[in-house]
């Protein structure tokens, strides 16, 4: 089976799983316990926090709050950071942000959505035009989960602060972390990451925030994570996240170059008379989004699956919304006919050139046959 849906989830790294196993079988103690074994686990958590944080931020300037997933981290950022006035975001956000800001609408906030460019990146002029003195929070996805478009969040955060120095800037970095070489700047107040997108296990994520930033907790209880995320910590998942993150960042540039090569190879081998490329030149190589005009992407997905190829049609989380067309893809200016046939092909550094060549052959054959039937 060829797996090209790595944007939805990745295969857990066996080496990192094995290394973290002792926190299931041996060091299984509650890190809040007062006895020596509990304290030892608490120390292991501190080490994980430090090592994950240092992959992307200055540990002297940022904190890290462990959560159950990227969605919870996004919820914490939105509901903890939106305090007054209006909230500005984009039309291409992950559902974890999009659903949150729509809930804010129900709570009386004004929510403003910036337009997208044709590749799925945010239109900078549109975004900045929406920021004013009443803006309390701006949230812009770092890498689009549907097209792979990369937003220059360093530049955007700086521009937002120049318009309103009190506005908080958050970015969902789930599709960027461990894949795109990047470090947080002081203008970025909060940043979301997730373990299972980089070879970790599901059930572990984090919200990185500026140290002096005060936000309200999203989950209350025993006061874990410095009172910002109550609940006994998932020590096994956190340690697995740590080991995976450190391993990914040790080879982040090599992996980027490898995936870039695979992405180009697949697009070169796809029949241009059958497929339209949605992802632009400024997109992450980890995601290649194409459209088969006039076909249902879901139909192609199932037939590809029958032929040994696993792909996506967009955000895996959005599939539960039961909507025929992706709001993000339509916001890129794509016609409904083409939006119906969207396919998201997403890579990891473990994919091989042989798999890519086979994937292209399978997709070309499926789409060609279906178009011939429809002709």
CSV table of C-alpha atoms in Angstrom, one decimal:
chain,number,residue,atom,x,y,z
A,1,UNK,CA,0.0,0.0,0.0
A,2,UNK,CA,1.3,3.4,-1.0
A,3,UNK,CA,0.5,6.1,1.6
A,4,UNK,CA,0.2,9.7,0.4
A,5,UNK,CA,-2.1,11.2,3.1
A,6,UNK,CA,0.6,12.3,5.5
A,7,UNK,CA,-1.1,15.6,6.1
A,8,UNK,CA,-3.9,13.7,7.8
A,9,UNK,CA,-1.6,11.7,10.0
A,10,UNK,CA,1.8,10.0,9.8
A,11,UNK,CA,3.0,6.6,10.6
A,12,UNK,CA,4.5,6.5,14.1
A,13,UNK,CA,8.2,6.4,14.3
A,14,UNK,CA,9.1,2.9,15.7
A,15,UNK,CA,12.4,4.0,17.2
A,16,UNK,CA,10.7,6.9,19.1
A,17,UNK,CA,7.9,4.6,20.2
A,18,UNK,CA,10.3,2.1,21.6
A,19,UNK,CA,12.3,4.8,23.4
A,20,UNK,CA,9.1,6.2,25.1
A,21,UNK,CA,7.8,2.7,26.0
A,22,UNK,CA,9.3,2.9,29.5
A,23,UNK,CA,6.8,5.7,30.4
A,24,UNK,CA,4.0,3.2,29.9
A,25,UNK,CA,5.5,0.1,31.5
A,26,UNK,CA,8.0,1.3,34.1
A,27,UNK,CA,7.8,5.0,34.8
A,28,UNK,CA,4.0,5.1,34.7
A,29,UNK,CA,3.7,7.3,37.9
A,30,UNK,CA,1.5,10.4,38.1
A,31,UNK,CA,3.9,13.4,37.6
A,32,UNK,CA,1.9,15.3,40.3
A,33,UNK,CA,2.6,12.7,43.0
A,34,UNK,CA,4.8,13.7,45.9
A,35,UNK,CA,6.9,10.6,46.1
A,36,UNK,CA,10.2,10.2,44.4
A,37,UNK,CA,8.9,8.2,41.4
A,38,UNK,CA,6.4,10.9,40.6
A,39,UNK,CA,9.0,13.6,40.9
A,40,UNK,CA,11.2,11.7,38.5
A,41,UNK,CA,8.4,11.7,35.9
A,42,UNK,CA,7.9,15.4,36.5
A,43,UNK,CA,11.6,15.9,35.7
A,44,UNK,CA,11.1,13.9,32.5
A,45,UNK,CA,8.2,16.2,31.5
A,46,UNK,CA,10.4,19.3,32.1
A,47,UNK,CA,13.0,17.8,29.9
A,48,UNK,CA,10.5,17.1,27.1
A,49,UNK,CA,9.1,20.7,27.4
A,50,UNK,CA,12.5,22.2,27.1
A,51,UNK,CA,13.6,20.0,24.1
A,52,UNK,CA,10.4,20.5,22.1
A,53,UNK,CA,10.4,24.2,22.7
A,54,UNK,CA,14.0,24.6,21.7
A,55,UNK,CA,13.3,23.1,18.3
A,56,UNK,CA,11.3,26.2,17.3
A,57,UNK,CA,11.6,28.9,19.9
A,58,UNK,CA,13.9,30.6,22.5
A,59,UNK,CA,13.2,28.9,25.8
A,60,UNK,CA,13.9,32.2,27.6
A,61,UNK,CA,11.1,34.0,25.8
A,62,UNK,CA,8.4,31.3,25.3
A,63,UNK,CA,6.5,28.7,27.3
A,64,UNK,CA,4.9,25.4,26.1
A,65,UNK,CA,1.6,24.1,27.3
A,66,UNK,CA,1.0,20.4,26.5
A,67,UNK,CA,-2.5,19.6,25.2
A,68,UNK,CA,-4.3,16.5,23.9
A,69,UNK,CA,-4.0,17.6,20.3
A,70,UNK,CA,-3.6,20.5,17.9
A,71,UNK,CA,-7.4,21.2,18.0
A,72,UNK,CA,-7.3,21.7,21.8
A,73,UNK,CA,-4.3,24.0,21.4
A,74,UNK,CA,-6.1,26.1,18.8
A,75,UNK,CA,-9.2,26.2,21.0
A,76,UNK,CA,-7.0,27.4,24.0
A,77,UNK,CA,-5.5,30.1,21.8
A,78,UNK,CA,-8.8,31.4,20.4
A,79,UNK,CA,-10.9,31.3,23.6
A,80,UNK,CA,-8.0,32.3,25.8
A,81,UNK,CA,-6.8,35.1,23.6
A,82,UNK,CA,-9.9,36.8,22.3
A,83,UNK,CA,-10.9,39.3,25.0
A,84,UNK,CA,-12.7,42.2,23.4
A,85,UNK,CA,-13.7,43.9,20.1
A,86,UNK,CA,-13.1,42.0,16.9
A,87,UNK,CA,-11.1,38.9,15.9
A,88,UNK,CA,-9.4,38.7,12.5
A,89,UNK,CA,-8.6,35.4,10.7
A,90,UNK,CA,-8.6,34.0,7.2
A,91,UNK,CA,-11.0,32.2,5.0
A,92,UNK,CA,-8.6,29.3,4.8
A,93,UNK,CA,-8.2,28.3,8.4
A,94,UNK,CA,-8.4,24.7,9.7
A,95,UNK,CA,-11.8,23.8,11.1
A,96,UNK,CA,-10.2,23.9,14.6
A,97,UNK,CA,-9.9,27.7,14.2
A,98,UNK,CA,-12.9,28.3,11.8
A,99,UNK,CA,-15.3,26.6,14.2
A,100,UNK,CA,-13.9,28.5,17.2
A,101,UNK,CA,-14.3,31.9,15.7
A,102,UNK,CA,-17.8,31.1,14.6
A,103,UNK,CA,-18.5,30.2,18.2
A,104,UNK,CA,-17.1,33.6,19.2
A,105,UNK,CA,-19.7,35.2,16.9
A,106,UNK,CA,-22.4,33.5,19.0
A,107,UNK,CA,-20.8,35.1,22.0
A,108,UNK,CA,-21.0,38.6,20.7
A,109,UNK,CA,-17.6,39.0,19.0
A,110,UNK,CA,-17.2,40.5,15.6
A,111,UNK,CA,-15.2,38.1,13.4
A,112,UNK,CA,-13.5,39.3,10.2
A,113,UNK,CA,-12.3,37.0,7.5
A,114,UNK,CA,-9.4,37.9,5.2
A,115,UNK,CA,-9.5,36.9,1.5
A,116,UNK,CA,-7.2,34.2,0.0
A,117,UNK,CA,-4.9,34.2,-2.9
A,118,UNK,CA,-5.4,31.6,-5.6
A,119,UNK,CA,-2.9,29.2,-3.9
A,120,UNK,CA,-4.6,29.3,-0.6
A,121,UNK,CA,-2.3,31.8,1.1
A,122,UNK,CA,-3.9,34.8,2.8
A,123,UNK,CA,-4.0,38.1,0.9
A,124,UNK,CA,-1.8,40.4,3.0
A,125,UNK,CA,-3.6,43.6,2.1
A,126,UNK,CA,-7.0,42.1,2.9
A,127,UNK,CA,-5.8,40.8,6.3
A,128,UNK,CA,-4.2,44.1,7.3
A,129,UNK,CA,-7.2,46.1,6.2
A,130,UNK,CA,-9.3,44.3,8.8
A,131,UNK,CA,-7.0,45.0,11.7
A,132,UNK,CA,-7.8,48.1,13.8
A,133,UNK,CA,-7.6,49.5,17.3
A,134,UNK,CA,-10.4,47.2,18.5
A,135,UNK,CA,-8.8,44.0,17.2
A,136,UNK,CA,-7.8,41.7,20.1
A,137,UNK,CA,-6.7,38.6,18.2
A,138,UNK,CA,-5.4,37.7,14.8
A,139,UNK,CA,-5.0,34.1,13.8
A,140,UNK,CA,-3.3,33.0,10.5
A,141,UNK,CA,-2.5,29.4,9.6
A,142,UNK,CA,1.2,28.9,8.9
A,143,UNK,CA,0.9,26.2,6.2
A,144,UNK,CA,-2.5,25.5,4.7
A,145,UNK,CA,-3.7,22.0,5.4
A,146,UNK,CA,-5.6,21.9,2.1
A,147,UNK,CA,-3.2,23.5,-0.4
A,148,UNK,CA,0.1,23.6,1.4
A,149,UNK,CA,0.3,27.4,0.9
A,150,UNK,CA,2.9,28.9,3.2
A,151,UNK,CA,2.0,32.2,4.9
A,152,UNK,CA,4.9,34.4,6.0
A,153,UNK,CA,3.7,34.7,9.6
A,154,UNK,CA,6.9,36.5,10.7
A,155,UNK,CA,6.1,39.4,8.3
A,156,UNK,CA,2.4,39.3,9.0
A,157,UNK,CA,2.8,39.3,12.8
A,158,UNK,CA,5.1,42.3,12.5
A,159,UNK,CA,2.7,44.2,10.3
A,160,UNK,CA,-0.2,43.4,12.6
A,161,UNK,CA,1.7,44.7,15.6
A,162,UNK,CA,2.5,47.9,13.8
A,163,UNK,CA,-1.2,48.6,13.3
A,164,UNK,CA,-2.2,47.5,16.8
A,165,UNK,CA,0.6,46.7,19.3
A,166,UNK,CA,-2.0,45.2,21.7
A,167,UNK,CA,-3.5,42.7,19.3
A,168,UNK,CA,-2.4,39.1,19.9
A,169,UNK,CA,-1.1,37.1,17.0
A,170,UNK,CA,-1.6,33.3,16.8
A,171,UNK,CA,-0.7,30.8,14.1
A,172,UNK,CA,-1.8,27.2,13.6
A,173,UNK,CA,1.6,25.6,12.8
A,174,UNK,CA,0.4,22.0,12.7
A,175,UNK,CA,1.4,21.5,9.0
A,176,UNK,CA,4.6,23.5,9.4
A,177,UNK,CA,6.1,22.1,12.6
A,178,UNK,CA,8.9,19.6,12.0
A,179,UNK,CA,8.7,20.2,8.2
A,180,UNK,CA,9.4,23.8,7.4
A,181,UNK,CA,12.7,25.3,8.9
A,182,UNK,CA,11.4,28.2,11.1
A,183,UNK,CA,11.8,29.9,14.5
A,184,UNK,CA,9.3,32.0,16.4
A,185,UNK,CA,9.8,35.7,16.7
A,186,UNK,CA,8.7,38.0,19.5
A,187,UNK,CA,5.8,39.3,17.4
A,188,UNK,CA,4.2,35.8,17.4
A,189,UNK,CA,2.3,35.4,20.7
A,190,UNK,CA,1.0,31.8,20.3
A,191,UNK,CA,1.7,28.9,18.0
A,192,UNK,CA,0.1,25.5,17.7
A,193,UNK,CA,1.9,22.2,17.1
A,194,UNK,CA,0.9,18.5,17.0
A,195,UNK,CA,2.7,15.2,17.4
A,196,UNK,CA,1.0,12.9,15.0
A,197,UNK,CA,1.8,15.0,12.0
A,198,UNK,CA,5.5,14.3,12.4
A,199,UNK,CA,5.7,10.7,13.3
A,200,UNK,CA,4.4,10.9,16.9
A,201,UNK,CA,1.3,9.3,18.2
A,202,UNK,CA,-2.2,10.8,18.3
A,203,UNK,CA,-3.4,12.4,21.5
A,204,UNK,CA,-0.6,14.9,22.1
A,205,UNK,CA,-0.1,18.5,21.0
A,206,UNK,CA,1.0,21.8,22.4
A,207,UNK,CA,0.4,25.5,22.5
A,208,UNK,CA,3.6,27.6,22.5
A,209,UNK,CA,3.1,31.1,24.0
A,210,UNK,CA,5.1,34.1,25.0
A,211,UNK,CA,6.2,33.9,28.6
A,212,UNK,CA,4.7,37.1,29.8
A,213,UNK,CA,1.4,36.5,27.9
A,214,UNK,CA,-1.6,36.0,30.2
A,215,UNK,CA,-4.4,33.9,28.8
A,216,UNK,CA,-7.3,32.1,30.5
A,217,UNK,CA,-7.2,28.3,30.6
A,218,UNK,CA,-9.6,26.3,28.4
A,219,UNK,CA,-9.7,23.3,30.7
A,220,UNK,CA,-10.0,23.7,34.5
A,221,UNK,CA,-9.2,21.1,37.2
A,222,UNK,CA,-6.1,20.1,39.1
A,223,UNK,CA,-3.9,23.0,37.8
A,224,UNK,CA,-1.4,21.1,35.7
A,225,UNK,CA,0.6,22.9,33.1
A,226,UNK,CA,1.0,25.9,35.4
A,227,UNK,CA,-2.8,26.1,35.7
A,228,UNK,CA,-3.3,26.5,31.9
A,229,UNK,CA,-4.3,22.9,31.0
A,230,UNK,CA,-5.6,20.8,33.9
A,231,UNK,CA,-5.6,17.0,33.6
A,232,UNK,CA,-3.0,14.4,34.3
A,233,UNK,CA,-0.3,14.6,31.7
A,234,UNK,CA,0.0,12.0,28.9
A,235,UNK,CA,3.6,11.3,29.8
A,236,UNK,CA,4.1,8.5,27.2
A,237,UNK,CA,2.7,10.7,24.4
A,238,UNK,CA,4.7,13.7,25.5
A,239,UNK,CA,8.0,11.8,25.7
A,240,UNK,CA,7.2,10.2,22.3
A,241,UNK,CA,6.5,13.7,20.9
A,242,UNK,CA,9.9,14.9,22.3
A,243,UNK,CA,11.9,12.1,20.8
A,244,UNK,CA,10.1,12.5,17.4
A,245,UNK,CA,10.5,16.3,17.3
A,246,UNK,CA,14.2,16.1,18.1
A,247,UNK,CA,14.7,13.4,15.5
A,248,UNK,CA,12.8,15.4,12.9
A,249,UNK,CA,14.6,18.6,13.5
A,250,UNK,CA,18.0,16.9,13.3
A,251,UNK,CA,17.2,16.2,9.6
A,252,UNK,CA,14.6,18.9,8.8
A,253,UNK,CA,16.6,20.4,5.9
A,254,UNK,CA,17.4,17.0,4.4
A,255,UNK,CA,13.8,15.8,4.7
A,256,UNK,CA,12.6,19.1,3.1
A,257,UNK,CA,14.9,18.6,0.1
A,258,UNK,CA,13.8,14.9,-0.3
A,259,UNK,CA,10.1,15.7,-0.2
A,260,UNK,CA,10.6,18.6,-2.6
A,261,UNK,CA,12.0,16.1,-5.1
A,262,UNK,CA,9.1,13.7,-4.6
A,263,UNK,CA,6.5,16.4,-5.0
A,264,UNK,CA,8.1,17.6,-8.2
A,265,UNK,CA,8.4,14.1,-9.5
A,266,UNK,CA,4.7,13.3,-8.9
A,267,UNK,CA,3.5,16.5,-10.6
A,268,UNK,CA,5.9,15.9,-13.6
A,269,UNK,CA,4.3,12.5,-14.0
A,270,UNK,CA,0.7,13.4,-13.7
A,271,UNK,CA,-1.1,14.0,-17.0
A,272,UNK,CA,-1.6,17.7,-17.4
A,273,UNK,CA,-4.6,17.2,-19.6
A,274,UNK,CA,-6.3,15.4,-16.7
A,275,UNK,CA,-5.2,17.4,-13.6
A,276,UNK,CA,-5.1,21.1,-12.7
A,277,UNK,CA,-2.6,22.1,-10.1
A,278,UNK,CA,-4.0,24.1,-7.1
A,279,UNK,CA,-0.9,24.3,-5.0
A,280,UNK,CA,1.4,27.2,-6.0
A,281,UNK,CA,5.1,27.7,-6.2
A,282,UNK,CA,5.2,29.1,-2.6
A,283,UNK,CA,3.6,26.0,-1.1
A,284,UNK,CA,5.1,23.4,1.3
A,285,UNK,CA,6.5,20.5,-0.7
A,286,UNK,CA,4.8,18.2,1.8
A,287,UNK,CA,1.4,18.9,0.1
A,288,UNK,CA,0.4,18.7,-3.5
A,289,UNK,CA,-3.2,19.6,-4.2
A,290,UNK,CA,-4.6,19.0,-7.7
A,291,UNK,CA,-8.1,18.9,-9.2
A,292,UNK,CA,-9.7,16.6,-11.7
A,293,UNK,CA,-12.3,18.8,-13.4
A,294,UNK,CA,-15.8,17.3,-13.6
A,295,UNK,CA,-15.0,14.3,-11.4
A,296,UNK,CA,-15.8,13.6,-7.7
A,297,UNK,CA,-12.6,13.6,-5.7
A,298,UNK,CA,-14.1,11.1,-3.3
A,299,UNK,CA,-14.8,8.7,-6.1
A,300,UNK,CA,-11.2,8.9,-7.3
A,301,UNK,CA,-10.0,8.4,-3.7
A,302,UNK,CA,-12.0,5.2,-3.3
A,303,UNK,CA,-10.8,3.8,-6.6
A,304,UNK,CA,-7.2,4.7,-5.8
A,305,UNK,CA,-7.6,2.9,-2.5
A,306,UNK,CA,-8.8,-0.2,-4.3
A,307,UNK,CA,-5.6,0.0,-6.4
A,308,UNK,CA,-3.3,0.2,-3.4
A,309,UNK,CA,-3.0,4.0,-3.1
A,310,UNK,CA,-4.1,6.1,-0.1
A,311,UNK,CA,-4.7,9.8,-0.8
A,312,UNK,CA,-6.9,12.6,0.6
A,313,UNK,CA,-9.4,15.0,-0.8
A,314,UNK,CA,-8.7,17.8,1.6
A,315,UNK,CA,-8.7,18.2,5.3
A,316,UNK,CA,-9.5,14.9,7.1
A,317,UNK,CA,-11.1,16.8,9.9
A,318,UNK,CA,-13.4,18.6,7.5
A,319,UNK,CA,-14.8,15.3,6.1
A,320,UNK,CA,-17.1,15.2,9.2
A,321,UNK,CA,-18.8,18.4,8.1
A,322,UNK,CA,-20.5,16.5,5.2
A,323,UNK,CA,-20.1,19.4,2.8
A,324,UNK,CA,-19.5,18.8,-0.9
A,325,UNK,CA,-17.2,21.7,-1.6
A,326,UNK,CA,-14.3,22.8,0.5
A,327,UNK,CA,-14.8,26.4,1.7
A,328,UNK,CA,-11.0,26.9,1.5
A,329,UNK,CA,-10.7,25.7,-2.1
A,330,UNK,CA,-13.7,27.8,-3.1
A,331,UNK,CA,-12.1,30.8,-1.4
A,332,UNK,CA,-9.1,30.3,-3.7
A,333,UNK,CA,-11.4,31.2,-6.6
A,334,UNK,CA,-11.7,27.6,-7.9
A,335,UNK,CA,-14.9,26.7,-9.8
A,336,UNK,CA,-17.3,24.2,-8.2
A,337,UNK,CA,-16.7,21.8,-11.0
A,338,UNK,CA,-12.9,21.7,-10.3
A,339,UNK,CA,-13.5,21.9,-6.5
A,340,UNK,CA,-15.5,18.8,-6.7
A,341,UNK,CA,-12.5,16.9,-8.0
A,342,UNK,CA,-9.9,18.0,-5.5
A,343,UNK,CA,-7.2,15.5,-4.5
A,344,UNK,CA,-4.7,16.2,-1.7
A,345,UNK,CA,-1.5,14.2,-2.1
A,346,UNK,CA,0.8,14.6,1.0
A,347,UNK,CA,4.3,13.2,1.5
A,348,UNK,CA,6.8,12.2,4.1
A,349,UNK,CA,10.5,11.7,3.8
A,350,UNK,CA,10.0,7.9,3.9
A,351,UNK,CA,8.1,7.9,0.7
A,352,UNK,CA,10.2,6.5,-2.3
A,353,UNK,CA,10.5,7.5,-5.9
A,354,UNK,CA,9.2,4.1,-6.9
A,355,UNK,CA,6.0,4.8,-4.9
A,356,UNK,CA,5.6,8.2,-6.5
A,357,UNK,CA,5.9,6.7,-10.0
A,358,UNK,CA,3.3,4.1,-9.2
A,359,UNK,CA,1.0,6.7,-7.6
A,360,UNK,CA,1.1,8.8,-10.8
A,361,UNK,CA,0.4,5.8,-12.9
A,362,UNK,CA,-2.6,4.8,-10.8
A,363,UNK,CA,-4.1,8.3,-10.7
A,364,UNK,CA,-3.6,8.9,-14.5
A,365,UNK,CA,-5.3,5.6,-15.3
A,366,UNK,CA,-8.3,6.2,-13.0
A,367,UNK,CA,-9.0,9.7,-14.1
A,368,UNK,CA,-8.5,8.9,-17.8
A,369,UNK,CA,-10.9,6.0,-17.6
A,370,UNK,CA,-13.5,8.0,-15.8
A,371,UNK,CA,-13.3,10.9,-18.2
A,372,UNK,CA,-13.6,8.5,-21.1
A,373,UNK,CA,-16.7,7.0,-19.6
A,374,UNK,CA,-18.3,10.4,-19.1
A,375,UNK,CA,-17.4,11.6,-22.6
